[in-house]
mmCIF file of C-alpha atoms and ligand atoms in Angstrom:
data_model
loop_
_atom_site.group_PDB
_atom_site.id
_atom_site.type_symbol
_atom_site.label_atom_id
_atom_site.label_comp_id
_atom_site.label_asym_id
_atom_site.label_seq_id
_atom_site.Cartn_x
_atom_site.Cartn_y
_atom_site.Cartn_z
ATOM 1 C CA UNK A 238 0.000 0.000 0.000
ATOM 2 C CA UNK A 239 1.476 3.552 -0.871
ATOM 3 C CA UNK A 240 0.463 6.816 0.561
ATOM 4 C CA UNK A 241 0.311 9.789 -1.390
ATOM 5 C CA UNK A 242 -0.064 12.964 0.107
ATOM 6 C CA UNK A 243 -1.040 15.920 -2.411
ATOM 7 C CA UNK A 244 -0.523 19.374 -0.749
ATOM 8 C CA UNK A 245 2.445 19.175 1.531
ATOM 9 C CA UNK A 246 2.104 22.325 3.725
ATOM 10 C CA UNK A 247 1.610 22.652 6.983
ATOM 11 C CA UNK A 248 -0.455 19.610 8.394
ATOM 12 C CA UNK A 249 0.742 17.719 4.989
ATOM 13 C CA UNK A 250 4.443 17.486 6.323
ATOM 14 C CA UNK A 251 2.811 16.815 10.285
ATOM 15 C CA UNK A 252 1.147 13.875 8.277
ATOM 16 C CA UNK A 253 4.133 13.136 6.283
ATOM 17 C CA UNK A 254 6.349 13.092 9.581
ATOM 18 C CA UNK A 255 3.707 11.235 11.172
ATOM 19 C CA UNK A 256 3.848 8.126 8.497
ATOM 20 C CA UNK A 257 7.523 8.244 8.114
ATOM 21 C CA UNK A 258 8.041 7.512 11.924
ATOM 22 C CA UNK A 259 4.839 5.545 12.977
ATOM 23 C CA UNK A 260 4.891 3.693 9.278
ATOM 24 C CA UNK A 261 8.339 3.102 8.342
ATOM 25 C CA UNK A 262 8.087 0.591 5.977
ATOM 26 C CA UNK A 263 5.336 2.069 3.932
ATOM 27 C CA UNK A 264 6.025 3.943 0.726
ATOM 28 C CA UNK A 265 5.039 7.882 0.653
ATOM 29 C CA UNK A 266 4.806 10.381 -2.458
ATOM 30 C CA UNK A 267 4.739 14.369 -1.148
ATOM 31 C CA UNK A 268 3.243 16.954 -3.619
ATOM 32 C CA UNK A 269 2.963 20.672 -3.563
ATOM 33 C CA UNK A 270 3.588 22.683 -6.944
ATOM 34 C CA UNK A 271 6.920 24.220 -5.227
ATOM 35 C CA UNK A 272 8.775 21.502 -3.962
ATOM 36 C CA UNK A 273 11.755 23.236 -2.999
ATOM 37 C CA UNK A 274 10.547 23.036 1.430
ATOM 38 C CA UNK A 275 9.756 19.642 0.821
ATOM 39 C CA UNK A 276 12.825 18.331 -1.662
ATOM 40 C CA UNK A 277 14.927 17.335 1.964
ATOM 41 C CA UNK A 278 12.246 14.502 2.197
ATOM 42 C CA UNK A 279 13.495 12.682 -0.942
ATOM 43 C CA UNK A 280 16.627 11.765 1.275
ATOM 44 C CA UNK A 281 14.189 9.528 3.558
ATOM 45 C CA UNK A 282 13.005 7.818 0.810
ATOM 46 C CA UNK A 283 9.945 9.917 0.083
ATOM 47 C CA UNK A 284 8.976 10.421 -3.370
ATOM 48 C CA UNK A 285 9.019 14.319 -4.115
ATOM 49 C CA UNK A 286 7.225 15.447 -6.913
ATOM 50 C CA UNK A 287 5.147 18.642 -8.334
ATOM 51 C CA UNK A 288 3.349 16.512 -10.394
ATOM 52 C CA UNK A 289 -0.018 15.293 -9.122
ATOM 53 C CA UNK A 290 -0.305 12.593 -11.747
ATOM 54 C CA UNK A 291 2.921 10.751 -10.628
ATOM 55 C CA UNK A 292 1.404 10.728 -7.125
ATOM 56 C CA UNK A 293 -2.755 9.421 -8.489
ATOM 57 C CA UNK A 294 -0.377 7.075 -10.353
ATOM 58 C CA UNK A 295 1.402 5.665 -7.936
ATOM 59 C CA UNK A 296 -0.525 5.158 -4.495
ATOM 60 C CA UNK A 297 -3.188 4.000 -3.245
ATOM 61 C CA UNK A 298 -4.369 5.987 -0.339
ATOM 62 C CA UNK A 299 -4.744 9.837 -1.416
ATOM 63 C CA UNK A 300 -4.648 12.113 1.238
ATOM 64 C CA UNK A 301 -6.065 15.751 0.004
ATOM 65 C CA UNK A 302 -3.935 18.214 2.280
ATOM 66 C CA UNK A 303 -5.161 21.299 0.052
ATOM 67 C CA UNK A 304 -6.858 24.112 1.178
ATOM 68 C CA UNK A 305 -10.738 23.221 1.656
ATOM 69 C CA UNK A 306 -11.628 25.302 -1.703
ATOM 70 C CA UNK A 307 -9.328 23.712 -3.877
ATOM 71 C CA UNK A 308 -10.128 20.021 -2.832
ATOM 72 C CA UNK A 309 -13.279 19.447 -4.671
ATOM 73 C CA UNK A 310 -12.070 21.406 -7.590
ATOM 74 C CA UNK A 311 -8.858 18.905 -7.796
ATOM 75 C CA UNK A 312 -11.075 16.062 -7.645
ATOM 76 C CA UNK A 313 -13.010 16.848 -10.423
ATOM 77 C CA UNK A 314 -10.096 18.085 -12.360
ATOM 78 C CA UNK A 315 -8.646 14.597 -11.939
ATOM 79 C CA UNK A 316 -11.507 11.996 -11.942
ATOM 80 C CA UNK A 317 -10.258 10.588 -15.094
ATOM 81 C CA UNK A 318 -7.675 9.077 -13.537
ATOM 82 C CA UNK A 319 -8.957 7.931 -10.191
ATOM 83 C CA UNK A 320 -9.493 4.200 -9.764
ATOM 84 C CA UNK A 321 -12.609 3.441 -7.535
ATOM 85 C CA UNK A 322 -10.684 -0.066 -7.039
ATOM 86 C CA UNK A 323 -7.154 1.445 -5.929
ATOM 87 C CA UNK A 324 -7.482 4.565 -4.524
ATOM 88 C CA UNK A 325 -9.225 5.830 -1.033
ATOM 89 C CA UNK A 326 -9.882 9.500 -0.830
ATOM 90 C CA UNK A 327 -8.931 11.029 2.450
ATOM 91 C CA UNK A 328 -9.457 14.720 2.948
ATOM 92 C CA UNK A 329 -8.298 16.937 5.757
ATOM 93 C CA UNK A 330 -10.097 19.726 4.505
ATOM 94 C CA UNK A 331 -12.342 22.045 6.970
ATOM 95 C CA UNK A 332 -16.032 21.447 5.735
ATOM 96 C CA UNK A 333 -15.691 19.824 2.849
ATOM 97 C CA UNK A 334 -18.181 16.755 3.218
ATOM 98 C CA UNK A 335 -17.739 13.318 2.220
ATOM 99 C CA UNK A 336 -21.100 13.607 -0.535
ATOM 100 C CA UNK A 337 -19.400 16.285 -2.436
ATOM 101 C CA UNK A 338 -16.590 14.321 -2.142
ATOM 102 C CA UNK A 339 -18.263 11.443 -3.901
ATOM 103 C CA UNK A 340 -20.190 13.931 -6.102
ATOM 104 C CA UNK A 341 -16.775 15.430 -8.153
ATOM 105 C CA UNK A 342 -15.091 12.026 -7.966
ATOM 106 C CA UNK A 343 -18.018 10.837 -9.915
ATOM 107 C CA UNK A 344 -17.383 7.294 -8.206
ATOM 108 C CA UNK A 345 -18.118 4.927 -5.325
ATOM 109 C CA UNK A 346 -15.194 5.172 -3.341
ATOM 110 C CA UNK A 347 -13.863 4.540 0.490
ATOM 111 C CA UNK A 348 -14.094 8.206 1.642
ATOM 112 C CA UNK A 349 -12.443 9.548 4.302
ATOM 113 C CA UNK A 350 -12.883 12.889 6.414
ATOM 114 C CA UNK A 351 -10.433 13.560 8.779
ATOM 115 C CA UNK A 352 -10.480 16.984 11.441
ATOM 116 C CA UNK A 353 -7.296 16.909 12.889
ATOM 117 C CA UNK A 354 -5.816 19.781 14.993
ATOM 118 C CA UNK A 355 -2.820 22.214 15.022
ATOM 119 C CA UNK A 356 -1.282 20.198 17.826
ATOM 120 C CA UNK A 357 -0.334 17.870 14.756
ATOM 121 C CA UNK A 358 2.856 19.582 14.676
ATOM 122 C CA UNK A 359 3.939 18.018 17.783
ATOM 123 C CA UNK A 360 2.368 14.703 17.277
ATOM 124 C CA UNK A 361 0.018 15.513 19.838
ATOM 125 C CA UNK A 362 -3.519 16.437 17.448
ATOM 126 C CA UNK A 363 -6.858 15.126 18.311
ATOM 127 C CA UNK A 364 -8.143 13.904 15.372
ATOM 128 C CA UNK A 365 -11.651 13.038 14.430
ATOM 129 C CA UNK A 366 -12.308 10.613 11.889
ATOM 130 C CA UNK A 367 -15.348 9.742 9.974
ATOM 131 C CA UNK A 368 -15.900 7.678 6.920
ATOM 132 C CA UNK A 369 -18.598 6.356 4.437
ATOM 133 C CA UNK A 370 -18.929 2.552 3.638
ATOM 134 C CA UNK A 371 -15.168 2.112 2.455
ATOM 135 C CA UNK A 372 -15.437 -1.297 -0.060
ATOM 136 C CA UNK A 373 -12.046 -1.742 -0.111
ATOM 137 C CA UNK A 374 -12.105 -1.672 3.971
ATOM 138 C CA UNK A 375 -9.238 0.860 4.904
ATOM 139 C CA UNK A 376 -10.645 1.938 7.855
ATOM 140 C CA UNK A 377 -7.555 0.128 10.100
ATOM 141 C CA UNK A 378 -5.187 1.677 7.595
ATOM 142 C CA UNK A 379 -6.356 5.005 7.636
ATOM 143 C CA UNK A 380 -6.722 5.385 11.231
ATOM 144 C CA UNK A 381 -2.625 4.306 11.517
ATOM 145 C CA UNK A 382 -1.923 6.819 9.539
ATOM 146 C CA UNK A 383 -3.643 9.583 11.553
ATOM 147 C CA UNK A 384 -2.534 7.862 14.804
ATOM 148 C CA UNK A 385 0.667 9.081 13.605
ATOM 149 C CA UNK A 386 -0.415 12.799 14.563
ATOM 150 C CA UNK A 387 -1.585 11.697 18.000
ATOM 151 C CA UNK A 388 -4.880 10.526 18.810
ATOM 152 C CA UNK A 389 -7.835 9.640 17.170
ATOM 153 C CA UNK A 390 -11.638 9.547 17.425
ATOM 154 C CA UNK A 391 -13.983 7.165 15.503
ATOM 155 C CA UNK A 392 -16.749 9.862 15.028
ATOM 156 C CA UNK A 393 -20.385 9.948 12.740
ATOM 157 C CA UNK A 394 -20.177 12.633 9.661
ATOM 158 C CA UNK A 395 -22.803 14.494 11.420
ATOM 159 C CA UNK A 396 -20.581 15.363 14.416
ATOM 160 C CA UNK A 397 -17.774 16.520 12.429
ATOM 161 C CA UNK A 398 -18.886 20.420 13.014
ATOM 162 C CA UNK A 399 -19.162 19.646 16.912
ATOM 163 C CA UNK A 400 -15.689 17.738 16.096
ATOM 164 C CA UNK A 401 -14.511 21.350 14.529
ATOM 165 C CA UNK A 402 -15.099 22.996 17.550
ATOM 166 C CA UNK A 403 -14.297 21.033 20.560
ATOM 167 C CA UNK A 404 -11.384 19.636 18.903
ATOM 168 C CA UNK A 405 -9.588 22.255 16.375
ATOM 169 C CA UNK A 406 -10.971 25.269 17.889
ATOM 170 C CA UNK A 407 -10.512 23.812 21.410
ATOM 171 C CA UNK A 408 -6.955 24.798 21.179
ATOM 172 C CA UNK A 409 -7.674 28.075 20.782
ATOM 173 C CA UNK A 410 -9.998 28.166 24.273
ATOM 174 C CA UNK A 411 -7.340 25.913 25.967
ATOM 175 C CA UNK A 412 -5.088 28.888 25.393
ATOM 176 C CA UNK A 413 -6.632 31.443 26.182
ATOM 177 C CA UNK A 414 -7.423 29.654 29.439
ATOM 178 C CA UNK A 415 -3.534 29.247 29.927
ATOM 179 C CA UNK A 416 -2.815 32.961 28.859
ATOM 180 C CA UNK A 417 -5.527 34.100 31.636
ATOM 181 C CA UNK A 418 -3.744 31.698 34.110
ATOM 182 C CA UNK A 419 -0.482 33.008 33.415
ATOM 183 C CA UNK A 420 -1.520 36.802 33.869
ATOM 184 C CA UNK A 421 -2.718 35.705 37.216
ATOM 185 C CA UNK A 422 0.382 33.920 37.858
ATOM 186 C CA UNK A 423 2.675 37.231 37.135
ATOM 187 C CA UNK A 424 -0.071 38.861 39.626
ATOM 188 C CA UNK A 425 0.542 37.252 42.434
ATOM 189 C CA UNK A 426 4.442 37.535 41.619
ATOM 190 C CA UNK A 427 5.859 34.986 39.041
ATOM 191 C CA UNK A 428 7.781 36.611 35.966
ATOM 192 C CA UNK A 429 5.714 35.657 32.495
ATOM 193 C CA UNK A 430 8.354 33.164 31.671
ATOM 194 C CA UNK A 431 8.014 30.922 35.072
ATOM 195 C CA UNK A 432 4.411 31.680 35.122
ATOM 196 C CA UNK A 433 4.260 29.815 31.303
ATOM 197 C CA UNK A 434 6.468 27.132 32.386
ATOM 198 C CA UNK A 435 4.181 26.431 35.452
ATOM 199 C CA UNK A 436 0.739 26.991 33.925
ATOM 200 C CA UNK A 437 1.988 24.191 30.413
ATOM 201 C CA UNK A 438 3.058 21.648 32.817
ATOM 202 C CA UNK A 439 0.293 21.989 34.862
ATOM 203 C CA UNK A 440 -2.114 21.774 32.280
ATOM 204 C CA UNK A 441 0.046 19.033 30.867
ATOM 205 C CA UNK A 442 -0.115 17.233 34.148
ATOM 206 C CA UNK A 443 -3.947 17.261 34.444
ATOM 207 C CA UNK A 444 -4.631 16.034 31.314
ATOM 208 C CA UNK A 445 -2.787 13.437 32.023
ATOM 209 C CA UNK A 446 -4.080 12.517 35.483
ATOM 210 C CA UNK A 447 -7.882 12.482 33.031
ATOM 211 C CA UNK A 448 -6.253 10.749 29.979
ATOM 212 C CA UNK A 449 -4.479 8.102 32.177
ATOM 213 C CA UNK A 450 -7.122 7.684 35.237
ATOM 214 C CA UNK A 451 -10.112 7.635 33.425
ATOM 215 C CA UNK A 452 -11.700 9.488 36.168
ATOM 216 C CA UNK A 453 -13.784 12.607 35.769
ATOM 217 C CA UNK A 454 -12.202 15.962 36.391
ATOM 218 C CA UNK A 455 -14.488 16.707 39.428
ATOM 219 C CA UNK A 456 -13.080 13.430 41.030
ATOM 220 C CA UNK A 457 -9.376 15.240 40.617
ATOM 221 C CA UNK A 458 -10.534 18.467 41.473
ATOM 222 C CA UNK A 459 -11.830 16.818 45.068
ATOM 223 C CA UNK A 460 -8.559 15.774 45.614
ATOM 224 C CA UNK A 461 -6.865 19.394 45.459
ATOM 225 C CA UNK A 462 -10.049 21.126 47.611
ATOM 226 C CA UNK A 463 -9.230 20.814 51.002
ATOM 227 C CA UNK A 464 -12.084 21.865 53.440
ATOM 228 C CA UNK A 465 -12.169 25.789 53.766
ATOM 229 C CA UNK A 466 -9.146 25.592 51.395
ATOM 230 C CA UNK A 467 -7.822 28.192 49.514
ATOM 231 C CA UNK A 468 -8.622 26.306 46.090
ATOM 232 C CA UNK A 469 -12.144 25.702 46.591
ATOM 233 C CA UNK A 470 -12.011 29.928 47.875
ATOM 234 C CA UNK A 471 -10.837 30.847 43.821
ATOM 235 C CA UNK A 472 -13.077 28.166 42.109
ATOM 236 C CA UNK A 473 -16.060 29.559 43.760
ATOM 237 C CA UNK A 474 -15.393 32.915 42.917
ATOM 238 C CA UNK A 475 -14.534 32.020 39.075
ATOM 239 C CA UNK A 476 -17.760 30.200 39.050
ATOM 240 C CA UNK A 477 -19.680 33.175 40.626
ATOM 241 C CA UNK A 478 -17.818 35.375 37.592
ATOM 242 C CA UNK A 479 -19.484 32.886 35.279
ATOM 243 C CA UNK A 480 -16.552 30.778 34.564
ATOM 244 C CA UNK A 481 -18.109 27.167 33.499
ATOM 245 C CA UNK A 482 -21.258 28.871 31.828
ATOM 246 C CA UNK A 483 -18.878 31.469 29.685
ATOM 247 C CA UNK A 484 -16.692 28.328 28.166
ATOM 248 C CA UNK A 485 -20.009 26.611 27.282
ATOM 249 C CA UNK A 486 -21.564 29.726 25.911
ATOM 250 C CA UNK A 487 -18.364 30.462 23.675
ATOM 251 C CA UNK A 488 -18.426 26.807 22.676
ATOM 252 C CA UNK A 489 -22.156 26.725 21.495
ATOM 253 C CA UNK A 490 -21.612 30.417 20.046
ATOM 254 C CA UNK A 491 -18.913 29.058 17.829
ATOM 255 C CA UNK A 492 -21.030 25.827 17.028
ATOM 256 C CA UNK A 493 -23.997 27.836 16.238
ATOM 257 C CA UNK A 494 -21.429 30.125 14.071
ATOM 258 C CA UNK A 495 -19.796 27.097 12.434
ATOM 259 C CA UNK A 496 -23.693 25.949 11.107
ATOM 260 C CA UNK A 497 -24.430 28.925 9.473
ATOM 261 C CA UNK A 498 -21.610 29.204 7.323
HETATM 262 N N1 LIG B 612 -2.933 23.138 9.780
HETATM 263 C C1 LIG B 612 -3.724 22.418 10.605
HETATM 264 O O1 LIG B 612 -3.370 22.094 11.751
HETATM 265 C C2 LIG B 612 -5.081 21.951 10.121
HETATM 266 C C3 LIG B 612 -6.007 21.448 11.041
HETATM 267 C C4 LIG B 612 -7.238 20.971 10.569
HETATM 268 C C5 LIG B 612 -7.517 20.966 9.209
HETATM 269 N N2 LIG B 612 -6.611 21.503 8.333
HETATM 270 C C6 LIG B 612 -6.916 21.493 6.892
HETATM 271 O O2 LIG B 612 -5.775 21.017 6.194
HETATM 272 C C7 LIG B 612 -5.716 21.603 4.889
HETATM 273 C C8 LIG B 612 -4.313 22.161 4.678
HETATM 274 O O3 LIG B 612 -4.061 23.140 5.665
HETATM 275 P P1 LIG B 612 -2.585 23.710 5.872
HETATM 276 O O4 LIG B 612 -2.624 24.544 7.076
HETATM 277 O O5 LIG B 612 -1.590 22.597 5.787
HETATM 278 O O6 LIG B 612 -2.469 24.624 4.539
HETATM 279 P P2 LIG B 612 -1.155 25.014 3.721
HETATM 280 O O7 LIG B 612 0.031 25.074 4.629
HETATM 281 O O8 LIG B 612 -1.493 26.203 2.901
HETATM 282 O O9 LIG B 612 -0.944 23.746 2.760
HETATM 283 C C9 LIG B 612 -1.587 23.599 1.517
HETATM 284 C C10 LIG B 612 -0.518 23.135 0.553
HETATM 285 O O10 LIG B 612 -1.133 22.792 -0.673
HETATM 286 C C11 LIG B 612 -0.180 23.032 -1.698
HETATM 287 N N3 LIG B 612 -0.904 23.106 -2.974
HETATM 288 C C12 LIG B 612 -1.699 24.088 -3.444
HETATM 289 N N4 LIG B 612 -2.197 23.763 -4.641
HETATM 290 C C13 LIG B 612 -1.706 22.536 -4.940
HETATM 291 C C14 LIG B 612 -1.845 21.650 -6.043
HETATM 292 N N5 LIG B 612 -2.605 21.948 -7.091
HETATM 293 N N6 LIG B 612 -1.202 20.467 -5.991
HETATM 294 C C15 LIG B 612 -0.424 20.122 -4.956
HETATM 295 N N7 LIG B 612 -0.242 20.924 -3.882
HETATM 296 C C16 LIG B 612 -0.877 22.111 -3.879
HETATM 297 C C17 LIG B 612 0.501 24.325 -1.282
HETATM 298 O O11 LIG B 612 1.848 24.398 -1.714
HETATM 299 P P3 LIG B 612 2.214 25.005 -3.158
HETATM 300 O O12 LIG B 612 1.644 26.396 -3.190
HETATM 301 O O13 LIG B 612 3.713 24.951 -3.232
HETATM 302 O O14 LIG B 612 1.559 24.117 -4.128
HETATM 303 C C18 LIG B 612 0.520 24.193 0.250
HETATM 304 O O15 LIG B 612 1.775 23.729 0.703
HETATM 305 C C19 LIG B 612 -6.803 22.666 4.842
HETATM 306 O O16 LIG B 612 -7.866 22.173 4.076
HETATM 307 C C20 LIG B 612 -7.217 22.861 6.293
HETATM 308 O O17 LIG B 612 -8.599 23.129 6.399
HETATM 309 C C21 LIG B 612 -5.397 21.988 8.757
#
């Protein structure tokens, strides 16, 4: 099986890093129309190429790393030479669905939607994943290849907006969580650069005691409010300044915004 990845940019080189590491034995063509950040990769045994036709050619997984309004026109443009019984279409593409996928192929092929995030560029992306009925059954395949980018998420088409947000926009809120954090930190008398190094692990470190206990963040947060306590004090009063209901709010504003468009 041979991956080509068509539109090497930003999260096409995360994906491309992500393969050669996590898949090393498996063959990978790279195209962008300027090759020249991408031409180191042919020394790894990547196939670099401006030509899209060497790539359709040549693999049988195509991953669609273009920018969302380019993807369906590049189908379309290229449908002649796409093999329903070789190739599986995988697009990263913001809201570009998996019908007009299938609409400017012109064909009945294993379609894939992937919404990863910009933590790809550290391996560490939440990805969510959705695909049609794939007849050439590429689902494990697929999923290896995004695993390569961190984690992913098994997830129905019609939750790929709600994907959008929590996931790819949730790194946005997550930040400007951490940002607020830190400005508190230099207030009660840490200089910004501590006050970043403390706030990342420490948001680090939670994750992990949710991602590796399986418990529920309340559960951890019991842990750290002793009776009286100065921690339950400051969550009380965040709460009272609307702290829970103004990250839901933003998250169904955005949600709501994301629908419309
Ligand atoms: N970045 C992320 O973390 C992230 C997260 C979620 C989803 N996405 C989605 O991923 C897609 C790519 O995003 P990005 O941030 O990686 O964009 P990007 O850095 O602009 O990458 C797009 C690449 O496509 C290449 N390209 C343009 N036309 C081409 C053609 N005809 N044939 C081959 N290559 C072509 C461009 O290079 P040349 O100009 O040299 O051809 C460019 O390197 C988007 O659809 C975006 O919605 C990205």
């Amino acid at each position: 099986m041979k991956i080509g990845i068509i539109g090497c940019g930003n999260l096409g080189v995360s994906l491309l890093e992500g393969v050669l590491s996590e898949m090393p034995d498996i063959e990978v063509y790279a195209s962008k129309r300027d090759v020249s950040s991408i031409a180191h990769y042919a020394s790894k045994k990547v196939t670099v190429t401006d030509d899209n036709q060497v790539v359709i050619a040549h693999c049988d997984v195509l991953i669609f790393a273009l920018k969302p309004y380019t993807v369906l026109p590049f189908i379309h443009e290229h449908r002649e030479f796409l093999d329903p019984k070789r190739h599986t279409l995988v697009s990263v593409a913001t809201g570009i669905t998996m019908s007009q996928i299938l609409e400017a192929s012109g064909n009945n092929y294993g379609v894939y939607r992937a919404m990863p995030n910009t933590a790809a560029a550290v391996n560490e992306s939440m990805t969510a994943l959705s695909s049609n009925e794939d007849p050439l059954n590429r689902a494990a395949f697929v999923q290896e290849i995004f695993n390569g980018l961190g984690t992913t998420v098994h997830i129905d088409e019609s939750l790929m907006n709600a994907a959008t947000i929590l996931g790819a926009c949730g790194v946005a809120y997550v930040l400007r969580f951490m940002r607020a954090m830190i400005q508190g930190g230099i207030e009660v008398g840490f200089d910004a650069k501590t006050a970043t190094q403390i706030v990342s692990q420490t948001m680090k470190g939670a994750s992990e005691l949710i991602l590796q206990n399986g418990s529920h963040p309340e559960q951890e947060i019991d842990k750290v409010t002793t009776p009286k306590g100065c921690t339950i004090v400051g969550l009380n009063e965040m709460e009272h300044s609307g702290f829970s209901s103004s990250l839901i709010k933003g998250i169904t504003a955005s949600y709501e915004k994301i629908n419309k468009e």
